[in-house]
Amino acid sequence: MSDAIDFFTGNGFSRLTGPLAEKAREFDATLEKARNDAGFSPKGNLREPVITAEFPGCPTDLPINFLALPNRQMDYCLIRIKPGHGFPEHVHGYGDEIYLVISGHGKVRIDGELYDAGPLDTFHQRTGVRHEVFNPAENEEDFEIFAVNTPAVHQDLRSKFWGIPVPGATTDAEGRYHHDESPVR
């Protein structure tokens, strides 16, 4: 070996041996096949979702099947918030979130401060900072937000651990959260 690059190239994890080495190679091949079978494509369109996560009054569209990428580093989606609906105040325990308003008008509250939100407005929710987003009932159009989360969270864990509700969030009989439009809580 002439230099450090030669030491790593073709060695180490590229040359597995031992009783489970073949199983590891089979697993990698199975995972790659599953990813291909899941229909992953690196191109998508916000108006043609391939998967929708159904939240009450807030269908959340995935333009690309990133769920087929278990080692991804971010998640992203188009949140379509119907009038009178929204996500309750919550925090993310281990990641940031960015909102980019695509269309409509609504409200975003970050750390107690209420903001009006319209097309092309952007918002940054830091790890551990309480926030909520909603479309006031008097609006007539959907409030659409493109959201990006880092790090990515496996879908089986997202509902339980990603959005941690702030105590006191209440819903009506239709599952709509009551959002206080006062500037500070």
Coordinates of N, CA and C in Angstrom, one line a residue, residues 12-136:
G12 N -11.5 -3.1 4.6 CA -12.4 -2.8 5.7 C -13.8 -3.3 5.4
F13 N -14.8 -2.4 5.3 CA -16.2 -2.7 5.1 C -16.5 -3.1 3.7
S14 N -15.5 -2.9 2.8 CA -15.7 -3.4 1.4 C -15.3 -4.9 1.3
R15 N -14.6 -5.4 2.4 CA -14.1 -6.8 2.4 C -14.6 -7.5 3.7
L16 N -15.9 -7.8 3.8 CA -16.4 -8.4 5.0 C -16.1 -9.9 5.0
T17 N -15.8 -10.4 6.2 CA -15.6 -11.8 6.4 C -16.2 -12.2 7.7
G18 N -16.4 -13.5 7.9 CA -17.0 -13.9 9.2 C -18.3 -14.6 8.9
P19 N -18.9 -15.2 10.0 CA -20.1 -16.0 9.9 C -21.3 -15.3 9.4
L20 N -21.4 -13.9 9.5 CA -22.6 -13.2 9.1 C -22.3 -12.3 7.9
A21 N -21.1 -12.4 7.3 CA -20.7 -11.5 6.2 C -21.7 -11.7 5.0
E22 N -22.0 -12.9 4.7 CA -22.9 -13.1 3.5 C -24.3 -12.6 3.8
K23 N -24.7 -12.8 5.1 CA -26.1 -12.3 5.5 C -26.1 -10.8 5.3
A24 N -25.0 -10.1 5.7 CA -25.0 -8.6 5.5 C -25.1 -8.2 4.1
R25 N -24.4 -8.9 3.2 CA -24.5 -8.6 1.8 C -25.9 -8.9 1.2
E26 N -26.5 -10.0 1.7 CA -27.9 -10.3 1.3 C -28.9 -9.2 1.7
F27 N -28.7 -8.8 3.0 CA -29.5 -7.7 3.5 C -29.4 -6.5 2.7
D28 N -28.2 -6.0 2.3 CA -28.0 -4.9 1.5 C -28.7 -5.0 0.2
A29 N -28.6 -6.2 -0.4 CA -29.3 -6.4 -1.7 C -30.8 -6.4 -1.6
T30 N -31.3 -7.0 -0.5 CA -32.8 -7.0 -0.2 C -33.3 -5.5 0.0
L31 N -32.5 -4.7 0.7 CA -32.9 -3.4 1.0 C -32.9 -2.6 -0.3
E32 N -31.9 -2.7 -1.2 CA -31.9 -2.0 -2.4 C -33.1 -2.4 -3.3
K33 N -33.4 -3.7 -3.3 CA -34.6 -4.2 -4.1 C -35.8 -3.6 -3.6
A34 N -36.0 -3.6 -2.2 CA -37.2 -3.0 -1.6 C -37.3 -1.5 -2.0
R35 N -36.2 -0.8 -1.9 CA -36.2 0.6 -2.3 C -36.7 0.8 -3.7
N36 N -36.2 0.0 -4.6 CA -36.6 0.1 -6.0 C -38.1 -0.3 -6.2
D37 N -38.5 -1.3 -5.5 CA -39.9 -1.8 -5.5 C -40.9 -0.7 -4.9
A38 N -40.4 0.1 -4.0 CA -41.2 1.1 -3.4 C -41.5 2.3 -4.3
G39 N -40.9 2.3 -5.4 CA -41.2 3.4 -6.4 C -40.5 4.7 -6.1
F40 N -39.3 4.6 -5.5 CA -38.6 5.9 -5.3 C -38.1 6.5 -6.6
S41 N -38.3 7.8 -6.7 CA -37.8 8.6 -7.8 C -37.3 9.9 -7.2
P42 N -36.2 10.4 -7.7 CA -35.7 11.6 -7.1 C -36.4 12.9 -7.6
K43 N -37.4 12.7 -8.5 CA -38.2 13.9 -8.9 C -39.6 13.7 -8.5
G44 N -40.2 14.7 -8.1 CA -41.7 14.7 -7.8 C -42.3 16.1 -8.1
N45 N -43.6 16.2 -7.8 CA -44.3 17.4 -8.0 C -45.3 17.6 -6.8
L46 N -45.3 18.9 -6.3 CA -46.1 19.1 -5.1 C -47.6 18.9 -5.4
R47 N -48.0 19.0 -6.7 CA -49.4 18.9 -7.0 C -49.8 17.4 -7.4
E48 N -48.8 16.5 -7.4 CA -49.0 15.1 -7.7 C -48.4 14.2 -6.6
P49 N -48.9 14.3 -5.4 CA -48.3 13.5 -4.3 C -48.3 12.0 -4.6
V50 N -47.3 11.3 -4.1 CA -47.3 9.8 -4.2 C -47.7 9.2 -2.9
I51 N -47.7 9.9 -1.8 CA -48.2 9.4 -0.5 C -48.9 10.6 0.2
T52 N -50.0 10.4 0.9 CA -50.6 11.4 1.8 C -50.7 10.9 3.2
A53 N -50.2 11.7 4.1 CA -50.4 11.4 5.6 C -51.6 12.1 6.0
E54 N -52.7 11.4 6.4 CA -53.9 12.0 6.8 C -54.0 12.5 8.2
F55 N -53.9 13.8 8.4 CA -54.1 14.5 9.7 C -55.5 15.1 9.6
P56 N -56.3 15.3 10.7 CA -57.6 15.9 10.6 C -57.5 17.3 10.0
G57 N -58.2 17.5 8.9 CA -58.2 18.8 8.2 C -56.9 19.3 7.7
C58 N -55.9 18.4 7.7 CA -54.5 18.8 7.3 C -53.8 17.7 6.5
P59 N -54.4 17.3 5.3 CA -53.7 16.3 4.5 C -52.3 16.8 4.2
T60 N -51.3 15.8 4.4 CA -49.9 16.2 4.3 C -49.3 15.3 3.2
D61 N -48.9 15.9 2.1 CA -48.6 15.2 0.8 C -47.0 15.1 0.7
L62 N -46.6 13.9 0.3 CA -45.2 13.6 0.0 C -45.1 13.6 -1.5
P63 N -44.3 14.5 -2.1 CA -44.2 14.5 -3.6 C -43.2 13.5 -4.1
I64 N -42.4 13.0 -3.1 CA -41.4 11.9 -3.4 C -41.5 10.9 -2.3
N65 N -41.4 9.6 -2.6 CA -41.5 8.6 -1.6 C -40.2 8.5 -0.9
F66 N -39.9 9.5 0.0 CA -38.6 9.4 0.7 C -38.7 8.3 1.8
L67 N -39.9 7.8 2.1 CA -40.0 6.7 3.1 C -39.2 5.5 2.7
A68 N -38.9 5.4 1.4 CA -38.1 4.3 0.9 C -36.6 4.5 1.1
L69 N -36.3 5.6 1.8 CA -34.9 5.9 2.1 C -34.7 5.9 3.6
P70 N -34.5 4.8 4.3 CA -34.4 4.8 5.7 C -33.2 5.6 6.3
N71 N -32.2 5.8 5.5 CA -31.0 6.5 5.9 C -31.0 8.0 5.5
R72 N -32.2 8.5 5.1 CA -32.2 9.9 4.7 C -31.9 10.9 5.8
Q73 N -31.6 12.1 5.5 CA -31.2 13.1 6.5 C -32.3 14.2 6.7
M74 N -33.3 14.2 5.9 CA -34.4 15.2 6.1 C -35.7 14.6 5.6
D75 N -36.8 15.2 6.0 CA -38.1 14.9 5.5 C -38.7 16.2 5.0
Y76 N -39.7 16.1 4.0 CA -40.3 17.3 3.4 C -41.7 16.9 3.0
C77 N -42.6 17.9 3.0 CA -44.0 17.6 2.6 C -44.7 18.9 2.3
L78 N -45.8 18.7 1.7 CA -46.8 19.9 1.4 C -47.9 19.6 2.4
I79 N -48.1 20.6 3.3 CA -49.2 20.5 4.3 C -50.3 21.4 3.7
R80 N -51.5 20.8 3.5 CA -52.7 21.5 3.0 C -53.7 21.7 4.2
I81 N -53.7 22.9 4.8 CA -54.5 23.1 6.0 C -55.9 23.7 5.6
K82 N -56.9 23.0 5.9 CA -58.3 23.4 5.6 C -58.7 24.6 6.5
P83 N -59.6 25.5 6.1 CA -60.1 26.5 7.0 C -60.6 25.9 8.3
G84 N -60.2 26.5 9.4 CA -60.7 26.0 10.7 C -59.8 24.9 11.3
H85 N -58.8 24.5 10.7 CA -57.9 23.4 11.1 C -56.5 23.9 11.3
G86 N -55.7 23.0 11.8 CA -54.2 23.3 12.0 C -53.6 22.3 12.9
F87 N -52.3 22.4 13.0 CA -51.5 21.6 13.9 C -51.4 22.2 15.3
P88 N -51.7 21.5 16.3 CA -51.6 22.0 17.7 C -50.2 22.5 18.0
E89 N -50.1 23.3 19.0 CA -48.8 23.8 19.5 C -48.0 22.5 20.0
H90 N -46.8 22.5 19.5 CA -46.0 21.3 19.8 C -44.5 21.7 19.7
V91 N -43.6 20.8 20.1 CA -42.2 21.0 20.0 C -41.6 19.8 19.3
H92 N -40.4 20.0 18.7 CA -39.6 18.9 18.1 C -38.4 18.8 19.0
G93 N -38.3 17.6 19.6 CA -37.2 17.4 20.6 C -35.8 17.3 20.1
Y94 N -35.7 17.0 18.8 CA -34.4 16.8 18.3 C -34.2 17.2 16.8
G95 N -34.8 18.3 16.4 CA -34.6 18.7 15.0 C -35.3 20.0 14.7
D96 N -34.9 20.7 13.7 CA -35.4 21.9 13.2 C -36.5 21.7 12.2
E97 N -37.3 22.7 11.9 CA -38.3 22.6 10.9 C -38.4 24.0 10.2
I98 N -38.6 23.9 8.9 CA -38.7 25.1 8.1 C -40.1 25.1 7.4
Y99 N -40.8 26.2 7.4 CA -42.0 26.3 6.7 C -41.8 27.3 5.5
L100 N -42.3 27.0 4.4 CA -42.3 28.0 3.2 C -43.8 28.0 2.8
V101 N -44.5 29.1 2.9 CA -45.9 29.2 2.5 C -46.0 29.2 1.0
I102 N -46.7 28.3 0.5 CA -46.9 28.2 -1.0 C -48.1 29.0 -1.4
S103 N -49.3 28.8 -0.7 CA -50.5 29.6 -1.1 C -51.4 29.7 0.1
G104 N -52.3 30.7 0.0 CA -53.3 30.9 1.1 C -52.7 31.8 2.2
H105 N -53.5 32.0 3.2 CA -53.1 32.8 4.3 C -53.5 32.1 5.6
G106 N -52.6 32.2 6.6 CA -52.9 31.6 7.9 C -52.1 32.2 9.0
K107 N -51.9 31.5 10.0 CA -51.2 31.9 11.2 C -50.1 30.9 11.6
V108 N -49.0 31.4 12.1 CA -47.9 30.6 12.6 C -47.5 31.3 14.0
R109 N -47.5 30.5 15.0 CA -47.1 30.9 16.3 C -45.8 30.2 16.6
I110 N -44.7 31.0 17.0 CA -43.5 30.5 17.4 C -43.1 31.1 18.7
D111 N -42.9 30.2 19.7 CA -42.5 30.6 21.0 C -43.4 31.7 21.6
G112 N -44.7 31.6 21.3 CA -45.7 32.5 21.9 C -46.0 33.7 21.0
E113 N -45.2 34.0 20.0 CA -45.4 35.1 19.1 C -46.2 34.7 17.9
L114 N -47.4 35.3 17.6 CA -48.2 35.0 16.5 C -47.9 35.8 15.3
Y115 N -47.7 35.1 14.2 CA -47.4 35.8 12.9 C -48.5 35.6 11.9
D116 N -48.8 36.6 11.1 CA -49.6 36.4 9.9 C -48.7 35.7 8.9
A117 N -49.2 34.8 8.1 CA -48.4 34.1 7.1 C -49.1 34.1 5.7
G118 N -48.4 34.4 4.7 CA -48.9 34.4 3.3 C -47.8 33.9 2.4
P119 N -48.2 33.8 1.1 CA -47.3 33.2 0.1 C -45.8 33.8 0.2
L120 N -44.9 32.8 0.1 CA -43.5 33.0 0.1 C -42.9 33.4 1.5
D121 N -43.7 33.5 2.5 CA -43.2 33.7 3.9 C -42.5 32.5 4.3
T122 N -41.4 32.6 5.1 CA -40.7 31.5 5.6 C -40.6 31.6 7.1
F123 N -40.6 30.4 7.8 CA -40.5 30.4 9.2 C -39.5 29.3 9.6
H124 N -38.7 29.5 10.6 CA -37.8 28.5 11.1 C -38.1 28.2 12.6
Q125 N -38.5 26.9 12.8 CA -38.8 26.5 14.2 C -37.5 25.7 14.6
R126 N -36.9 26.2 15.7 CA -35.7 25.6 16.2 C -36.1 24.4 17.1
T127 N -35.2 23.5 17.3 CA -35.3 22.4 18.2 C -35.8 22.8 19.6
G128 N -36.9 22.2 20.1 CA -37.3 22.5 21.5 C -38.2 23.8 21.6
V129 N -38.4 24.5 20.5 CA -39.2 25.8 20.6 C -40.6 25.4 20.2
R130 N -41.6 25.8 21.0 CA -43.0 25.5 20.8 C -43.5 26.3 19.6
H131 N -44.3 25.7 18.8 CA -44.9 26.4 17.6 C -46.2 25.7 17.2
E132 N -47.0 26.4 16.4 CA -48.2 25.8 15.8 C -48.5 26.6 14.5
V133 N -49.3 26.0 13.7 CA -49.7 26.6 12.4 C -51.2 26.3 12.2
F134 N -51.9 27.2 11.8 CA -53.4 27.0 11.5 C -53.9 28.0 10.5
N135 N -55.1 27.6 10.0 CA -55.8 28.3 9.0 C -57.1 28.8 9.7
P136 N -57.3 30.1 10.0 CA -58.5 30.6 10.7 C -59.8 30.1 10.0

